[in-house]
CSV table of C-alpha atoms and ligand atoms in Angstrom, one decimal:
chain,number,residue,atom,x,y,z
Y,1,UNK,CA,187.3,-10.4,15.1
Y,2,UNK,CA,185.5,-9.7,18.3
Y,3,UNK,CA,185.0,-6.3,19.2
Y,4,UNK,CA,184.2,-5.7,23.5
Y,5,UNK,CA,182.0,-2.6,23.5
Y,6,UNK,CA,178.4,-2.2,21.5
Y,7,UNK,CA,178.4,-0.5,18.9
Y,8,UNK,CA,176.0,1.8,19.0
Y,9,UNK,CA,173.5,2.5,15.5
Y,10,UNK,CA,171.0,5.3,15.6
Y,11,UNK,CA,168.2,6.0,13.2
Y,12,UNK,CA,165.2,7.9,12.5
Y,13,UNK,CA,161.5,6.7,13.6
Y,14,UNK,CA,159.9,4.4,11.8
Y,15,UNK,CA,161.3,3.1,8.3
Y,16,UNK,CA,164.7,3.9,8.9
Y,17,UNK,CA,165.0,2.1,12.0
Y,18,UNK,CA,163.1,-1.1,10.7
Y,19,UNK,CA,165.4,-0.7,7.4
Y,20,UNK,CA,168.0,-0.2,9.6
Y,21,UNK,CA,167.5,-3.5,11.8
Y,22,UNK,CA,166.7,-5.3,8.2
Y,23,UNK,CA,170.0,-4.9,7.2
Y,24,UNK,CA,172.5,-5.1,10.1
Y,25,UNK,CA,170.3,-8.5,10.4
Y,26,UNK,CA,171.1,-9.4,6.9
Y,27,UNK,CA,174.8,-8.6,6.9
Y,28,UNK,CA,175.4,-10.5,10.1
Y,29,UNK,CA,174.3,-14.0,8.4
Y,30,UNK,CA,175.4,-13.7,5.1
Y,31,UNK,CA,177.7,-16.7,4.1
Y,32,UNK,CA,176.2,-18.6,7.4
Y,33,UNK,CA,175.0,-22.5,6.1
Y,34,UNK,CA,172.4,-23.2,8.4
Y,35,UNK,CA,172.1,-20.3,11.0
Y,36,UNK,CA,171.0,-20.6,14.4
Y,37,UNK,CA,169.0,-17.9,15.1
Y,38,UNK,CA,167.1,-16.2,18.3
Y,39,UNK,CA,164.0,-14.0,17.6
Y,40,UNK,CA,162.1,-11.3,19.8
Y,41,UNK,CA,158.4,-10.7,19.8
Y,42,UNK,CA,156.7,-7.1,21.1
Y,43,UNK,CA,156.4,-4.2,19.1
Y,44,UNK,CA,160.0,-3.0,18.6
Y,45,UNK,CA,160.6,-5.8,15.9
Y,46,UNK,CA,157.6,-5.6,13.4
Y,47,UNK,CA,159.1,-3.5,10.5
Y,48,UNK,CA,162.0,-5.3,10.5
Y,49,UNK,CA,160.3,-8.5,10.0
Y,50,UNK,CA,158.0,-6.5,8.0
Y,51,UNK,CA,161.2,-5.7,5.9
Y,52,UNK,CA,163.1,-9.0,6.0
Y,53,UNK,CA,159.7,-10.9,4.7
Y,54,UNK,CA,159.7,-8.2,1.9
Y,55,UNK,CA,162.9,-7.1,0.8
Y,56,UNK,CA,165.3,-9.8,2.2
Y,57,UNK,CA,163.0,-12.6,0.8
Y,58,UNK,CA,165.1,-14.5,-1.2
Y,59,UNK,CA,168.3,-14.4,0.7
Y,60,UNK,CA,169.6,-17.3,0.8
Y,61,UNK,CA,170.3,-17.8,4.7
Y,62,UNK,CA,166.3,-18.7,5.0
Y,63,UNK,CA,167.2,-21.8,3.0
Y,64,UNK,CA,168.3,-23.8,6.3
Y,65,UNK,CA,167.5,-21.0,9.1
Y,66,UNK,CA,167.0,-22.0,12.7
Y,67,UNK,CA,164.8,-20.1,14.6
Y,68,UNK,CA,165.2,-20.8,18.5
Y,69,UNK,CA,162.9,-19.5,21.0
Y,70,UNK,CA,164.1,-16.5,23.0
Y,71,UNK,CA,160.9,-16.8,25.6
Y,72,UNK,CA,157.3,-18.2,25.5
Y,73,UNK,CA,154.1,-17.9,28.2
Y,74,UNK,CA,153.9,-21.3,29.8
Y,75,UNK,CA,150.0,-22.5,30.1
Y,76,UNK,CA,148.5,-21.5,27.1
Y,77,UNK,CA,147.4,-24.4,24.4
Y,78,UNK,CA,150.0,-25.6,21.9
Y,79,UNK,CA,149.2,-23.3,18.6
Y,80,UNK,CA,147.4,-20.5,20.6
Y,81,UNK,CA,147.8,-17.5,18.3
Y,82,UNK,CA,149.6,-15.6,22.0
Y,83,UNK,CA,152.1,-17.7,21.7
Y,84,UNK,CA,155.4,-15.8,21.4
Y,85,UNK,CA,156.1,-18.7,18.6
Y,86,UNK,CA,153.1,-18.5,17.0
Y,87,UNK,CA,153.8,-14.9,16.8
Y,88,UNK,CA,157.0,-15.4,15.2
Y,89,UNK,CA,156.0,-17.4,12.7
Y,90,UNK,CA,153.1,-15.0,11.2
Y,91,UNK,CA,155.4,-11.7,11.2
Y,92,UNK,CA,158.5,-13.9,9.5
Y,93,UNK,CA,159.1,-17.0,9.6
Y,94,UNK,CA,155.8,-18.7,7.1
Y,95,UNK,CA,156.8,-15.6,4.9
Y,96,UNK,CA,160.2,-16.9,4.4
Y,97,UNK,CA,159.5,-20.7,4.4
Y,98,UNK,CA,161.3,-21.6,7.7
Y,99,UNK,CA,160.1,-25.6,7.9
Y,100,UNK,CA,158.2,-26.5,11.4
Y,101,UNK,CA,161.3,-29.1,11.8
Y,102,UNK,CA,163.4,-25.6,12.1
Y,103,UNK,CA,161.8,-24.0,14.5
Y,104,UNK,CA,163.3,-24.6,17.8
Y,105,UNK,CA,160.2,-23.5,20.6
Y,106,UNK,CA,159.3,-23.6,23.9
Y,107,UNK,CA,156.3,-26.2,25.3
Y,108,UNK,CA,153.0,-25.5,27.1
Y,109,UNK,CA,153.6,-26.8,30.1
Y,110,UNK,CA,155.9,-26.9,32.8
Y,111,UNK,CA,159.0,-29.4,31.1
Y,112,UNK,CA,158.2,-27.7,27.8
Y,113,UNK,CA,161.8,-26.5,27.6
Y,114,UNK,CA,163.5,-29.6,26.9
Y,115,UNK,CA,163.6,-29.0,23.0
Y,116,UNK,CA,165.3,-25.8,23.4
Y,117,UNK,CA,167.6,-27.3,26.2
Y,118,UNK,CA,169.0,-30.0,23.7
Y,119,UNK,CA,169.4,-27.7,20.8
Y,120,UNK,CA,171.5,-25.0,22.9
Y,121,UNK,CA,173.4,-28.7,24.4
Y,122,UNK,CA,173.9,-29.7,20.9
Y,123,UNK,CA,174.9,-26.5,19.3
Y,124,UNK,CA,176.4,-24.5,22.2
Y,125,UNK,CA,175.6,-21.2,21.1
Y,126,UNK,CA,173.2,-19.2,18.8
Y,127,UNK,CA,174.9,-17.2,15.5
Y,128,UNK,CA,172.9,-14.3,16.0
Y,129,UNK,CA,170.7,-13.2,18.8
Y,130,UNK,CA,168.1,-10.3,18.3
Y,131,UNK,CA,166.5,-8.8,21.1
Y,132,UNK,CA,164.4,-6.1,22.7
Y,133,UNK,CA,164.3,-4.3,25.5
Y,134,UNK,CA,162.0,-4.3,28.5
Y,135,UNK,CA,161.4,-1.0,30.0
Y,136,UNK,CA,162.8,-2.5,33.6
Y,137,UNK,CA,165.8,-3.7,31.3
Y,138,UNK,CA,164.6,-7.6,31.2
Y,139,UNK,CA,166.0,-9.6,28.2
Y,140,UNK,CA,163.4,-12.2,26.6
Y,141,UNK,CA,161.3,-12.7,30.7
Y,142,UNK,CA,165.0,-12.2,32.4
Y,143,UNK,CA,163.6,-10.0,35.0
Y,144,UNK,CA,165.7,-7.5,37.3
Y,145,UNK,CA,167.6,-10.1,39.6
Y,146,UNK,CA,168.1,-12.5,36.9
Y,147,UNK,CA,171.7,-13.5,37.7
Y,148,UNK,CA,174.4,-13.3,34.5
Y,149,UNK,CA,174.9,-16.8,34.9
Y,150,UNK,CA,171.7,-18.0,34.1
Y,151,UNK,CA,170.2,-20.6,31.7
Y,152,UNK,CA,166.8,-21.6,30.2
Y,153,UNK,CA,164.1,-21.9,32.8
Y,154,UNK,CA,160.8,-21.3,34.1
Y,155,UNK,CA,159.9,-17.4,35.8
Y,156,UNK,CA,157.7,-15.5,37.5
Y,157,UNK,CA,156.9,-12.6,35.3
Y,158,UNK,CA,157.4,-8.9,37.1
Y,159,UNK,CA,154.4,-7.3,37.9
Y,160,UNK,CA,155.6,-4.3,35.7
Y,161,UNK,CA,155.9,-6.8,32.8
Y,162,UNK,CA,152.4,-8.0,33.3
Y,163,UNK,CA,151.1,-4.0,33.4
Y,164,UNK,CA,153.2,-3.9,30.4
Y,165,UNK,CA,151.7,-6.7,28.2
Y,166,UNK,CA,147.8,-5.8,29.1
Y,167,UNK,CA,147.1,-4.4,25.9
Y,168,UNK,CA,148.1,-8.0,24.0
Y,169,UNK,CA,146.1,-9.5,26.5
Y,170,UNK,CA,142.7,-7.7,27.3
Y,171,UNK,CA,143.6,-6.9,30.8
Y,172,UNK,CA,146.2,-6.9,33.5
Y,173,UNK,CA,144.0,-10.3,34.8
Y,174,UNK,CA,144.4,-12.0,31.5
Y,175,UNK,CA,148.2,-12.3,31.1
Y,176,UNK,CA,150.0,-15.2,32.0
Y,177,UNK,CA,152.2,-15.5,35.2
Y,178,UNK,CA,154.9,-17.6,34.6
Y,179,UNK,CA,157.2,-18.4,31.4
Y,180,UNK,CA,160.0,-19.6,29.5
Y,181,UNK,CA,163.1,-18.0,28.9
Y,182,UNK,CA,166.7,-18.5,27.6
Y,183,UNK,CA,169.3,-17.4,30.5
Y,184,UNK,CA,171.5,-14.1,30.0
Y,185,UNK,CA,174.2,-16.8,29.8
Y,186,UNK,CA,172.3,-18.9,26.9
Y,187,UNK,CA,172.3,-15.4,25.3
Y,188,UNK,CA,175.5,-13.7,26.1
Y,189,UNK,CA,177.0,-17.0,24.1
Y,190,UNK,CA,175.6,-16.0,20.6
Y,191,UNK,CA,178.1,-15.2,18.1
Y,192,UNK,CA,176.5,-11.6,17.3
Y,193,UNK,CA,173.8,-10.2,19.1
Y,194,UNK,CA,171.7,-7.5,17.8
Y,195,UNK,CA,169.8,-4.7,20.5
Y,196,UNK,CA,166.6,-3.4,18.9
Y,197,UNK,CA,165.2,-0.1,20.9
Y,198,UNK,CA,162.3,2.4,19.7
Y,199,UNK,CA,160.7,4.9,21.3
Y,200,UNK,CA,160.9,7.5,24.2
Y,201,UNK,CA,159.4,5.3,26.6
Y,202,UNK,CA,163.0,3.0,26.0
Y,203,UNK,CA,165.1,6.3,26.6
Y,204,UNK,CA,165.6,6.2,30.3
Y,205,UNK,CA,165.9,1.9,30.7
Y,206,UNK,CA,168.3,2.5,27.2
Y,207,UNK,CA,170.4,5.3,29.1
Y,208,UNK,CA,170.7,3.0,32.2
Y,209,UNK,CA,172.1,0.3,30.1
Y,210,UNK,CA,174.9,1.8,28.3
Y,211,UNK,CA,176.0,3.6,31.2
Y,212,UNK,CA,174.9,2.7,34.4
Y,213,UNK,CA,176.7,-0.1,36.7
Y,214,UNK,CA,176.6,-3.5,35.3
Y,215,UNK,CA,174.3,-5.7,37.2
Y,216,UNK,CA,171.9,-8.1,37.2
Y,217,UNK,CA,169.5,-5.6,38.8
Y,218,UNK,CA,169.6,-4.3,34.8
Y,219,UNK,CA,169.7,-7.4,32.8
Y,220,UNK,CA,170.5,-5.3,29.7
Y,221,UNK,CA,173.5,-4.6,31.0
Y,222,UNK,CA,175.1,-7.9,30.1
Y,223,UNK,CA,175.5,-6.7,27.1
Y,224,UNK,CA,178.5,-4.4,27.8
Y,225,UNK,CA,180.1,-7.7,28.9
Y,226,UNK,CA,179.8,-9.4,25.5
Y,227,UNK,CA,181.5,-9.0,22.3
Y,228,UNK,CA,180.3,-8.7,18.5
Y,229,UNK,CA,177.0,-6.6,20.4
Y,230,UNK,CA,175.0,-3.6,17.9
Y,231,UNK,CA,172.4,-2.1,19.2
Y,232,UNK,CA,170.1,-0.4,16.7
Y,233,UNK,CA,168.1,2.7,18.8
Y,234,UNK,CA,165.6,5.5,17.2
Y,235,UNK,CA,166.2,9.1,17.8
Y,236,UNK,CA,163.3,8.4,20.8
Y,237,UNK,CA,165.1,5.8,22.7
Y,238,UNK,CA,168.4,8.0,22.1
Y,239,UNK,CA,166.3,10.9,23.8
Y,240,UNK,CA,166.0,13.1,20.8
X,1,GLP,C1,158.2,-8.7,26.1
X,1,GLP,C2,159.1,-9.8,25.7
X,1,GLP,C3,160.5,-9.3,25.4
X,1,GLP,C4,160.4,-8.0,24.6
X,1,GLP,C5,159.7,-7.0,25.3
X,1,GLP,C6,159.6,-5.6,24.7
X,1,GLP,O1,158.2,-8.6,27.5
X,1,GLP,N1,159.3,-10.9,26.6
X,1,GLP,O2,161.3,-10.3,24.7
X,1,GLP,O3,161.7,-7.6,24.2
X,1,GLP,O4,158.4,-7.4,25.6
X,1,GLP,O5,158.5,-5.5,23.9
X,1,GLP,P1,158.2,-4.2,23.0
X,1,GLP,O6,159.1,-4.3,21.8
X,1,GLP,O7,156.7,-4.3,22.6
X,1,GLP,O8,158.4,-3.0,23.8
């Protein structure tokens, strides 16, 4: 059954959210063969990978699990430890014995996103899509602007997305300009799609997208136009 508005989980900081996040994940691929499944990097995501390399271990959805690529930096060497997939694959996916043949990712260079083209071509849509938040409201590198419509392609990262990533990076000057995403469209297709916000600094950009104006000037708002959506907040992002 689908169901039109998020619904809308709140937690505690910390191990309640990640818990939280570990099992909505969970119960949304139970009794799924071989999921399809997109992933998020940053900070908002670590204890529930933390939790589902742990505690969800031996489920048996990680027997033929799919990860696809939700966004990568284009330019950096194939393996570099910044990639978003390399990243993936320390906090999860080598914990829980996802083969490389699995793992759906973006390339280094500029036609690097053929792979992910032909598995979205071929499958048409994700099972589950989790995702964080940026603090302008991007989704994966969809930046403000990014039109509801879209698909995979190469971006210009914002210059607030840059300040924001610094700290991975070792400087403003060091982070990438330009990388791969999957399109709010490619996402707004997924079966079930799963919102992961923590902390104050999400409160105002979380605020804006469950109740200002749908737009593509707030990417996050495509969300209020899908169906099967949870979004898991803390009691910071909820501005408690
Ligand atoms: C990056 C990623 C996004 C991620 C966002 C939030 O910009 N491209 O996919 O959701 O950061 O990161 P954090 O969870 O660290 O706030």
């Amino acid at each position: 059954m689908s169901d039109p508005k998020p619904k809308l989980i709140e937690t505690a900081a910390g191990d309640d959210f990640a818990e939280t996040a570990a099992r909505v994940f969970a119960d949304s691929l139970r009794g799924i063969e071989s999921p399809l499944v997109i992933l998020p990097t940053g900070n908002t995501p670590l204890g529930m990978y933390r939790c589902l390399r742990t505690r969800y271990k031996d489920e048996p959805f990680w027997k033929n699990f799919r990860y696809l690529a939700l966004d990568d930096y284009i330019g950096l060497p194939v393996g570099d430890e910044r990639c978003f997939h390399s990243w993936v694959a320390r906090e999860l996916l080598d914990h829980v014995g996802v083969p490389a043949a699995n793992r759906i990712v973006f390339g280094s260079v500029d036609d690097g996103a053929e792979g992910v083209k032909s598995c979205l071509a071929a499958c048409g849509s994700a099972d589950l899509a989790v995702l964080g938040l940026g603090e302008n409201g991007h989704l994966g590198f969809n930046e403000p602007g990014s039109a509801f419509d879209s698909t995979v392609r190469a971006v210009d990262l914002a210059p607030g997305t840059v300040a924001a990533n610094a700290a991975y990076w070792g400087g403003e000057d060091r982070v990438p300009r330009r990388a791969f995403t999957l399109g709010l469209r490619d996402i707004a297709r997924s079966k079930r799609t799963i919102l992961l916000v923590a902390g104050t600094r999400k409160a105002a950009i979380l605020k804006a997208t469950l109740e200002g104006p749908v737009s593509p000037e707030v990417p996050s708002t495509v969300l209020r136009t899908m169906n099967n959506v949870t979004i898991v907040a803390d009691e910071g992002a909820m501005g408690r």
